[in-house]
Coordinates of C-alpha atoms and ligand atoms in Angstrom, one line a residue:
M108 CA 39.5 -23.2 -25.5
D109 CA 42.8 -22.9 -23.8
F110 CA 46.4 -23.0 -25.1
V111 CA 47.4 -26.4 -23.6
R112 CA 49.1 -28.7 -26.1
G113 CA 49.5 -31.7 -23.9
L114 CA 51.5 -33.2 -21.1
R115 CA 55.2 -34.4 -21.0
C116 CA 56.8 -36.7 -18.5
V117 CA 59.8 -35.2 -16.8
F118 CA 61.4 -38.6 -16.4
C119 CA 61.0 -40.4 -19.7
G120 CA 60.0 -37.5 -21.9
S121 CA 56.8 -39.2 -23.3
H122 CA 54.2 -36.8 -24.7
Y123 CA 50.5 -37.2 -24.0
R124 CA 47.6 -35.4 -25.6
S125 CA 45.2 -36.7 -22.9
R126 CA 44.4 -34.1 -20.2
A127 CA 43.0 -36.5 -17.7
L128 CA 46.3 -38.0 -16.6
C129 CA 47.8 -37.3 -13.2
T130 CA 51.1 -39.1 -13.6
C131 CA 52.9 -40.8 -16.6
P132 CA 51.3 -44.2 -17.3
R133 CA 54.7 -45.6 -18.3
C134 CA 56.6 -44.4 -15.2
G135 CA 53.8 -44.8 -12.6
I136 CA 53.5 -42.5 -9.5
S137 CA 57.0 -41.1 -9.9
G138 CA 56.3 -40.0 -13.5
I139 CA 55.6 -36.3 -12.8
L140 CA 54.0 -34.5 -15.8
D141 CA 54.6 -31.0 -17.1
V142 CA 51.9 -29.0 -18.9
L143 CA 52.9 -27.9 -22.4
Y144 CA 51.4 -24.9 -24.2
D145 CA 51.2 -23.7 -27.8
Y146 CA 53.7 -20.8 -27.2
P147 CA 53.5 -19.2 -30.7
S148 CA 49.7 -18.7 -30.2
V149 CA 50.2 -17.5 -26.6
A150 CA 52.8 -15.0 -27.8
R151 CA 50.3 -13.5 -30.2
S152 CA 47.7 -13.1 -27.5
L153 CA 49.8 -12.2 -24.4
T154 CA 51.9 -9.2 -25.2
R155 CA 53.3 -6.5 -22.9
R156 CA 50.7 -4.1 -24.2
V157 CA 47.8 -6.5 -23.7
L158 CA 49.0 -7.1 -20.1
A159 CA 49.3 -3.4 -19.4
G160 CA 45.7 -3.0 -20.4
R161 CA 44.4 -5.8 -18.2
R162 CA 42.7 -4.7 -15.1
E163 CA 42.5 -7.9 -13.0
P164 CA 45.4 -7.7 -10.5
G165 CA 45.6 -11.4 -9.5
Q166 CA 47.0 -14.5 -11.2
W167 CA 44.2 -14.9 -13.7
R168 CA 45.7 -12.0 -15.8
Y169 CA 48.0 -14.7 -17.2
R170 CA 45.3 -17.0 -18.2
E171 CA 46.8 -17.9 -21.6
L172 CA 49.6 -19.6 -19.6
L173 CA 47.2 -21.4 -17.3
P174 CA 45.4 -24.7 -18.1
I175 CA 41.9 -23.2 -17.9
G176 CA 39.3 -22.5 -20.6
A177 CA 37.9 -19.1 -21.4
G178 CA 34.6 -19.8 -19.8
A179 CA 36.0 -21.4 -16.6
K180 CA 34.3 -20.3 -13.3
L181 CA 37.0 -18.8 -11.0
P182 CA 37.0 -18.4 -7.3
Q183 CA 35.9 -15.1 -5.9
L184 CA 38.8 -14.9 -3.4
A185 CA 41.7 -12.8 -4.6
V186 CA 44.7 -14.9 -5.5
G187 CA 48.2 -13.5 -6.4
G188 CA 48.8 -9.9 -7.2
T189 CA 50.9 -9.7 -4.1
P190 CA 53.3 -6.8 -3.4
L191 CA 57.0 -6.8 -4.4
T192 CA 58.7 -4.6 -1.9
L193 CA 62.2 -3.0 -1.9
A194 CA 64.1 -3.8 1.3
P195 CA 67.3 -1.7 1.3
A196 CA 68.2 -2.3 5.0
L197 CA 67.6 -6.0 4.6
A198 CA 69.7 -6.0 1.4
R199 CA 72.7 -4.5 3.4
H200 CA 72.3 -7.1 6.1
V201 CA 72.1 -10.0 3.6
G202 CA 75.0 -8.5 1.6
V203 CA 73.4 -8.0 -1.8
G204 CA 73.2 -4.8 -3.9
R205 CA 69.4 -4.7 -4.2
L206 CA 66.8 -6.9 -2.6
L207 CA 63.0 -7.2 -3.2
L208 CA 60.6 -9.3 -1.2
K209 CA 57.6 -10.9 -3.0
D210 CA 55.2 -11.1 -0.1
D211 CA 53.0 -14.1 -0.8
G212 CA 52.0 -14.3 2.8
R213 CA 49.4 -11.7 1.7
N214 CA 47.4 -14.2 -0.2
A215 CA 43.8 -15.0 0.8
T216 CA 44.7 -17.8 3.3
G217 CA 48.2 -16.5 4.0
S218 CA 50.5 -18.5 1.7
L219 CA 51.6 -19.1 -1.9
K220 CA 49.7 -22.4 -1.9
D221 CA 46.6 -20.3 -2.7
R222 CA 47.9 -20.0 -6.3
A223 CA 47.8 -23.8 -6.7
S224 CA 44.6 -24.4 -4.8
A225 CA 42.8 -21.8 -6.9
L226 CA 43.6 -23.9 -9.9
G227 CA 42.7 -27.1 -8.1
V228 CA 39.1 -25.9 -7.4
V229 CA 38.8 -24.6 -11.0
K230 CA 39.8 -28.1 -12.3
A231 CA 37.5 -29.8 -9.8
R232 CA 34.6 -27.7 -11.0
E233 CA 35.5 -28.3 -14.6
R234 CA 35.1 -32.0 -14.0
R235 CA 31.8 -31.3 -12.2
Q236 CA 33.1 -32.6 -8.9
K237 CA 31.6 -30.9 -5.9
I238 CA 34.0 -32.4 -3.3
I239 CA 37.8 -31.8 -3.2
A240 CA 40.1 -33.7 -0.9
C241 CA 43.6 -33.2 0.4
A242 CA 46.0 -34.6 2.9
S243 CA 48.2 -32.0 4.6
T244 CA 49.1 -30.4 7.9
G245 CA 49.6 -27.0 6.6
N246 CA 49.3 -24.4 4.0
A247 CA 48.1 -26.7 1.2
A248 CA 45.2 -27.8 3.4
S249 CA 44.1 -24.3 4.5
S250 CA 44.3 -22.9 1.0
C251 CA 42.4 -25.9 -0.4
A252 CA 39.6 -25.4 2.2
G253 CA 39.5 -21.6 1.7
M254 CA 39.3 -21.8 -2.1
A255 CA 36.7 -24.6 -1.9
A256 CA 34.6 -22.3 0.4
S257 CA 34.9 -19.5 -2.1
M258 CA 33.7 -21.7 -5.0
G259 CA 30.9 -23.4 -3.1
L260 CA 32.6 -26.7 -3.1
R261 CA 32.9 -29.0 -0.1
S262 CA 36.4 -30.0 1.2
V263 CA 37.6 -33.0 3.1
I264 CA 41.0 -32.7 4.7
F265 CA 43.0 -35.6 6.2
V266 CA 45.4 -34.4 8.8
P267 CA 48.0 -36.4 10.7
E268 CA 47.8 -36.7 14.5
R269 CA 50.5 -34.1 15.1
A270 CA 49.0 -31.4 12.9
P271 CA 49.5 -28.0 14.6
E272 CA 46.3 -26.7 16.2
P273 CA 46.3 -23.2 14.6
K274 CA 46.3 -24.8 11.1
V275 CA 43.6 -27.3 12.0
T276 CA 41.5 -24.4 13.3
Q277 CA 41.9 -22.5 10.0
L278 CA 40.5 -25.6 8.2
L279 CA 37.5 -25.8 10.5
I280 CA 36.7 -22.1 10.0
F281 CA 36.6 -22.6 6.3
G282 CA 34.0 -25.3 6.8
A283 CA 36.2 -28.3 5.8
T284 CA 35.4 -31.8 7.0
V285 CA 38.6 -32.3 9.0
I286 CA 39.5 -35.9 9.6
R287 CA 42.4 -36.4 12.1
V288 CA 44.2 -39.7 11.4
G289 CA 45.8 -41.2 14.4
G290 CA 49.0 -41.7 12.6
S291 CA 51.7 -40.1 10.4
Y292 CA 51.4 -37.8 7.4
E293 CA 52.2 -40.7 5.1
Q294 CA 49.3 -42.7 6.5
A295 CA 46.9 -39.7 6.2
F296 CA 48.1 -39.3 2.5
Q297 CA 47.4 -42.9 1.7
L298 CA 44.0 -42.8 3.3
C299 CA 43.2 -39.7 1.3
Q300 CA 44.3 -41.3 -2.0
Q301 CA 42.1 -44.4 -1.2
A302 CA 39.1 -42.2 -0.3
C303 CA 39.4 -40.2 -3.5
E304 CA 39.3 -43.4 -5.5
R305 CA 36.5 -44.9 -3.6
W306 CA 34.2 -41.9 -3.5
G307 CA 35.3 -40.0 -6.6
W308 CA 36.4 -36.8 -4.9
Y309 CA 38.8 -34.5 -6.7
N310 CA 42.4 -35.1 -5.4
R311 CA 44.3 -31.9 -4.6
N312 CA 47.5 -33.8 -3.5
C313 CA 49.7 -31.3 -5.3
A314 CA 52.9 -33.1 -5.7
I315 CA 51.4 -35.4 -8.3
N316 CA 48.8 -33.1 -9.9
P317 CA 50.4 -31.4 -12.9
Y318 CA 47.9 -28.6 -13.1
L319 CA 48.5 -27.2 -9.6
V320 CA 52.2 -26.3 -10.3
E321 CA 50.9 -24.1 -13.1
G322 CA 49.3 -21.9 -10.4
K323 CA 52.5 -21.7 -8.5
K324 CA 54.2 -20.5 -11.6
T325 CA 52.2 -17.2 -11.6
V326 CA 54.4 -15.9 -8.7
G327 CA 57.3 -15.8 -11.2
L328 CA 55.2 -14.3 -14.0
E329 CA 54.2 -11.5 -11.5
I330 CA 57.8 -10.9 -10.5
G331 CA 58.7 -10.5 -14.2
E332 CA 55.9 -8.0 -14.9
Q333 CA 56.4 -6.1 -11.6
M334 CA 60.1 -5.6 -12.4
E335 CA 59.1 -4.2 -15.8
W336 CA 60.5 -7.2 -17.6
E337 CA 64.0 -6.8 -16.2
P338 CA 64.1 -9.5 -13.5
A339 CA 66.7 -9.5 -10.8
D340 CA 70.0 -11.5 -11.1
W341 CA 68.7 -14.1 -8.6
V342 CA 65.4 -15.4 -7.3
A343 CA 65.5 -17.3 -4.0
V344 CA 62.8 -19.8 -3.1
S345 CA 62.6 -22.4 -0.3
V346 CA 62.1 -26.0 -1.4
G347 CA 60.0 -28.8 0.1
D348 CA 58.4 -31.0 -2.5
G349 CA 59.9 -28.9 -5.2
C350 CA 56.8 -27.7 -7.0
T351 CA 57.3 -24.1 -6.1
V352 CA 60.8 -23.7 -7.3
A353 CA 60.0 -25.6 -10.5
G354 CA 57.0 -23.3 -11.1
V355 CA 59.1 -20.2 -10.5
W356 CA 61.7 -21.2 -13.1
K357 CA 59.0 -22.3 -15.6
A358 CA 57.6 -18.8 -15.4
F359 CA 60.8 -17.1 -16.4
R360 CA 61.6 -19.7 -19.1
E361 CA 58.1 -19.0 -20.6
L362 CA 58.5 -15.3 -20.3
R363 CA 61.7 -15.6 -22.3
Q364 CA 60.1 -17.9 -24.8
L365 CA 57.3 -15.4 -25.4
G366 CA 59.8 -12.6 -25.9
L367 CA 58.6 -10.7 -22.8
I368 CA 62.0 -10.8 -21.1
A369 CA 65.5 -11.1 -22.6
R370 CA 67.4 -12.4 -19.6
T371 CA 66.2 -14.9 -17.0
P372 CA 67.3 -14.9 -13.3
R373 CA 69.3 -17.7 -11.7
I374 CA 67.3 -19.6 -9.2
L375 CA 68.6 -20.2 -5.6
G376 CA 66.7 -23.2 -4.2
V377 CA 67.0 -23.2 -0.4
Q378 CA 66.4 -26.2 1.9
A379 CA 66.6 -26.6 5.7
A380 CA 69.7 -28.6 6.6
G381 CA 67.6 -31.2 8.4
A382 CA 65.4 -31.9 5.4
A383 CA 67.5 -31.4 2.3
P384 CA 67.1 -34.4 0.0
V385 CA 66.6 -32.2 -3.0
T386 CA 69.9 -30.3 -2.4
A387 CA 71.6 -33.7 -2.1
A388 CA 70.2 -34.9 -5.4
F389 CA 71.2 -31.7 -7.1
Q390 CA 74.8 -32.0 -5.8
S391 CA 75.2 -35.8 -6.5
G392 CA 73.3 -36.0 -9.8
E393 CA 71.6 -39.1 -8.4
A394 CA 68.0 -39.9 -7.5
V395 CA 66.6 -38.5 -4.3
R396 CA 67.1 -40.6 -1.1
P397 CA 64.2 -40.5 1.3
L398 CA 65.0 -39.3 4.8
E399 CA 63.4 -38.5 8.2
P400 CA 62.9 -34.7 8.0
R401 CA 64.0 -32.6 11.0
T402 CA 63.4 -28.8 10.9
V403 CA 61.5 -26.0 12.5
A404 CA 60.3 -25.0 9.0
D405 CA 57.3 -27.4 9.0
S406 CA 56.1 -26.3 5.5
I407 CA 59.3 -27.7 3.9
A408 CA 59.8 -30.6 6.2
V409 CA 59.5 -33.1 3.4
G410 CA 61.5 -36.3 3.6
V411 CA 60.1 -37.9 0.4
P412 CA 59.9 -35.1 -2.1
R413 CA 57.7 -36.1 -5.1
N414 CA 58.7 -33.3 -7.4
W415 CA 62.5 -33.4 -6.8
K416 CA 63.3 -34.1 -10.5
K417 CA 61.4 -31.1 -11.7
A418 CA 63.1 -29.0 -9.1
V419 CA 66.6 -30.2 -9.8
L420 CA 66.2 -29.7 -13.6
A421 CA 64.7 -26.2 -13.1
V422 CA 67.5 -25.0 -10.8
R423 CA 70.2 -26.4 -13.2
E424 CA 68.6 -25.0 -16.3
S425 CA 68.5 -21.5 -14.7
G426 CA 72.2 -21.6 -14.0
G427 CA 71.5 -21.3 -10.3
T428 CA 72.2 -23.6 -7.4
M429 CA 70.8 -25.2 -4.2
I430 CA 71.9 -24.4 -0.7
N431 CA 71.1 -25.5 2.8
V432 CA 70.6 -23.4 6.0
S433 CA 70.3 -24.4 9.6
D434 CA 67.3 -23.9 11.8
D435 CA 69.2 -21.3 13.7
E436 CA 69.8 -19.4 10.5
I437 CA 66.1 -19.7 9.7
L438 CA 64.9 -18.3 13.1
E439 CA 67.5 -15.5 12.8
A440 CA 66.2 -14.7 9.3
M441 CA 62.6 -14.5 10.7
R442 CA 63.9 -11.9 13.2
Y443 CA 65.9 -9.7 10.9
T444 CA 63.4 -9.9 8.0
G445 CA 60.7 -8.5 10.4
R446 CA 63.0 -6.0 12.0
L447 CA 64.6 -4.7 8.8
A448 CA 61.8 -5.0 6.3
G449 CA 58.5 -5.1 8.3
I450 CA 57.6 -8.5 6.8
F451 CA 56.5 -11.4 9.1
A452 CA 57.6 -14.6 7.4
E453 CA 56.9 -18.1 8.6
P454 CA 60.0 -20.3 9.0
A455 CA 59.8 -21.9 5.5
A456 CA 59.5 -18.4 4.0
A457 CA 62.4 -16.9 6.0
T458 CA 64.4 -19.8 4.7
A459 CA 64.7 -18.1 1.3
V460 CA 66.2 -14.9 2.9
A461 CA 68.6 -17.0 5.1
G462 CA 69.7 -18.8 1.9
L463 CA 70.6 -15.5 0.2
R464 CA 72.7 -14.5 3.1
R465 CA 74.5 -17.8 3.1
A466 CA 75.0 -17.7 -0.7
V467 CA 76.7 -14.3 -0.4
A468 CA 78.8 -15.4 2.6
E469 CA 80.0 -18.5 0.6
G470 CA 80.8 -16.5 -2.5
V471 CA 78.1 -18.2 -4.6
M472 CA 76.5 -14.9 -5.2
R473 CA 78.3 -11.6 -6.0
R474 CA 77.9 -8.8 -3.4
R475 CA 76.5 -6.4 -5.9
A476 CA 73.9 -8.8 -7.2
S477 CA 70.2 -8.0 -7.2
A478 CA 67.8 -10.5 -5.8
V479 CA 64.2 -11.4 -5.0
A480 CA 63.3 -13.5 -2.1
V481 CA 59.9 -15.2 -2.3
I482 CA 58.1 -14.9 1.1
T483 CA 56.0 -18.0 0.7
G484 CA 53.9 -17.9 3.9
N485 CA 52.8 -15.6 6.6
G486 CA 54.4 -15.7 10.0
L487 CA 51.1 -15.8 11.9
K488 CA 50.7 -19.3 10.6
D489 CA 53.3 -20.6 13.1
I490 CA 53.2 -18.6 16.3
Q491 CA 55.3 -21.2 18.2
S492 CA 58.3 -20.7 16.0
A493 CA 57.9 -17.0 15.9
R494 CA 58.0 -16.9 19.7
T495 CA 61.2 -18.9 19.7
A496 CA 62.7 -16.5 17.2
A497 CA 61.5 -13.2 18.7
G498 CA 61.6 -13.8 22.5
Q499 CA 59.3 -12.2 25.1
P500 CA 58.0 -8.7 25.8
F501 CA 59.1 -6.7 28.8
E502 CA 56.8 -7.1 31.8
I503 CA 55.9 -4.1 34.0
A504 CA 53.3 -3.4 36.8
P505 CA 50.2 -1.2 36.0
D506 CA 51.8 1.7 38.0
G507 CA 54.6 1.8 35.4
A508 CA 57.3 0.9 37.8
G509 CA 60.3 -0.3 35.8
L510 CA 59.4 1.6 32.6
D511 CA 62.2 4.2 33.0
D512 CA 64.7 1.5 33.3
I513 CA 63.6 -0.3 30.1
V514 CA 63.5 3.0 28.2
C515 CA 67.1 3.7 29.3
R516 CA 68.4 0.3 28.6
Q517 CA 66.8 0.2 25.2
E518 CA 68.2 3.6 24.4
L519 CA 64.8 5.0 23.6
I520 CA 65.5 8.6 24.7
P521 CA 65.9 10.7 21.6
R522 CA 69.0 12.9 21.6
P523 CA 68.4 16.6 20.7
S524 CA 69.3 17.1 17.1
Ligands
PLP774 C1 54.7 -25.5 0.4 C2 55.6 -24.4 0.9 C3 56.9 -24.3 0.4 C4 57.6 -25.2 -0.5 O1 56.9 -25.5 -1.7 P1 57.2 -26.9 -2.4 O2 56.4 -26.8 -3.6 O3 56.7 -28.0 -1.4 O4 58.6 -27.0 -2.6 C5 57.6 -23.2 0.9 N1 57.1 -22.3 1.8 C6 55.9 -22.4 2.3 C7 55.4 -21.5 3.3 C8 55.1 -23.5 1.8 O5 53.8 -23.6 2.3

């Protein structure tokens, strides 16, 4: 038994009791569904006291708020339970009163996507499917392959021609069957959809699978609990397809509904200026317009976001806003987040920090505000961009010639105190 009451379309509002739907039958592929729960029952079972007594550190501690039955077999890999770290020097640089970083780069395969993929493999298993498939170049693919390996499932990953080599390698290490399609991401996506239909594989293409977002939601549930039920004024999240930001808001809305928190944070959704169709839709109030994405932040380089409506509604309901940052601001944020907080964020993750800085500069956010930035992926995932951001080391000969000069110029000689 679980606490799911049904599915609701975010476009037309239709309710469905069937669990097997992926999108709304009335609206078609754009009819993104939201999972509804029996909140009064959840509230009786999931109290502060019960949670304090639960030992499991990861995302399964919130199982009443997840679409999984009590007997579900879960992956062995640790998912969630990532650190929430105070970053006072970074707070001063960004211009807020208090800043915490939720380091989801510390998940099993190095990104927040593990939270969604973990649910994906549980659902695949529940339907007795032994093969899970996904089309992606990045974090969704590697997390899908890793979680599948952990569950003893096979995975088939369709990658576009230009998929970055480090990410393809991560897939191969996890034993995925990696199929490189000599074409675009959209073509890889279409082939994956067709293959799933033809061979009956479980489809982890997240944007349209309502259950996966429920996994992403757990990052917000953790922030609530880690802050002892007094969340910060703002939570900043980068936005690609829009599932993550929608999930984060859903977490806080549910925590309030359950009486676990009294006040919800405002959500700051941050996009890269060269791939910002969701911000445009948020500002215009109109439907999203597809575009050709251009940004260094590959994980949020989404030109046709499928979850934009959920994202826009979430940010609006939270009383928050959407903001764009340039690629230069993103690379700069990678640098100062590493230097001032010791956290190595990939470009799409540093985007959230860059967004906070811009929001303060533009007066959207008060200078004394408290904020959380969700670090959605680890910087080691994209070494190319990190090199661009961080520059090169000093080179010296083995005899040490030139070292004195560097030490001097870098002001590394301690003054007597
Ligand atoms: C996927 C991803 C995002 C954005 O999530 P969406 O659900 O696509 O909006 C942000 N950062 C990283 C590192 C990601 O992998």
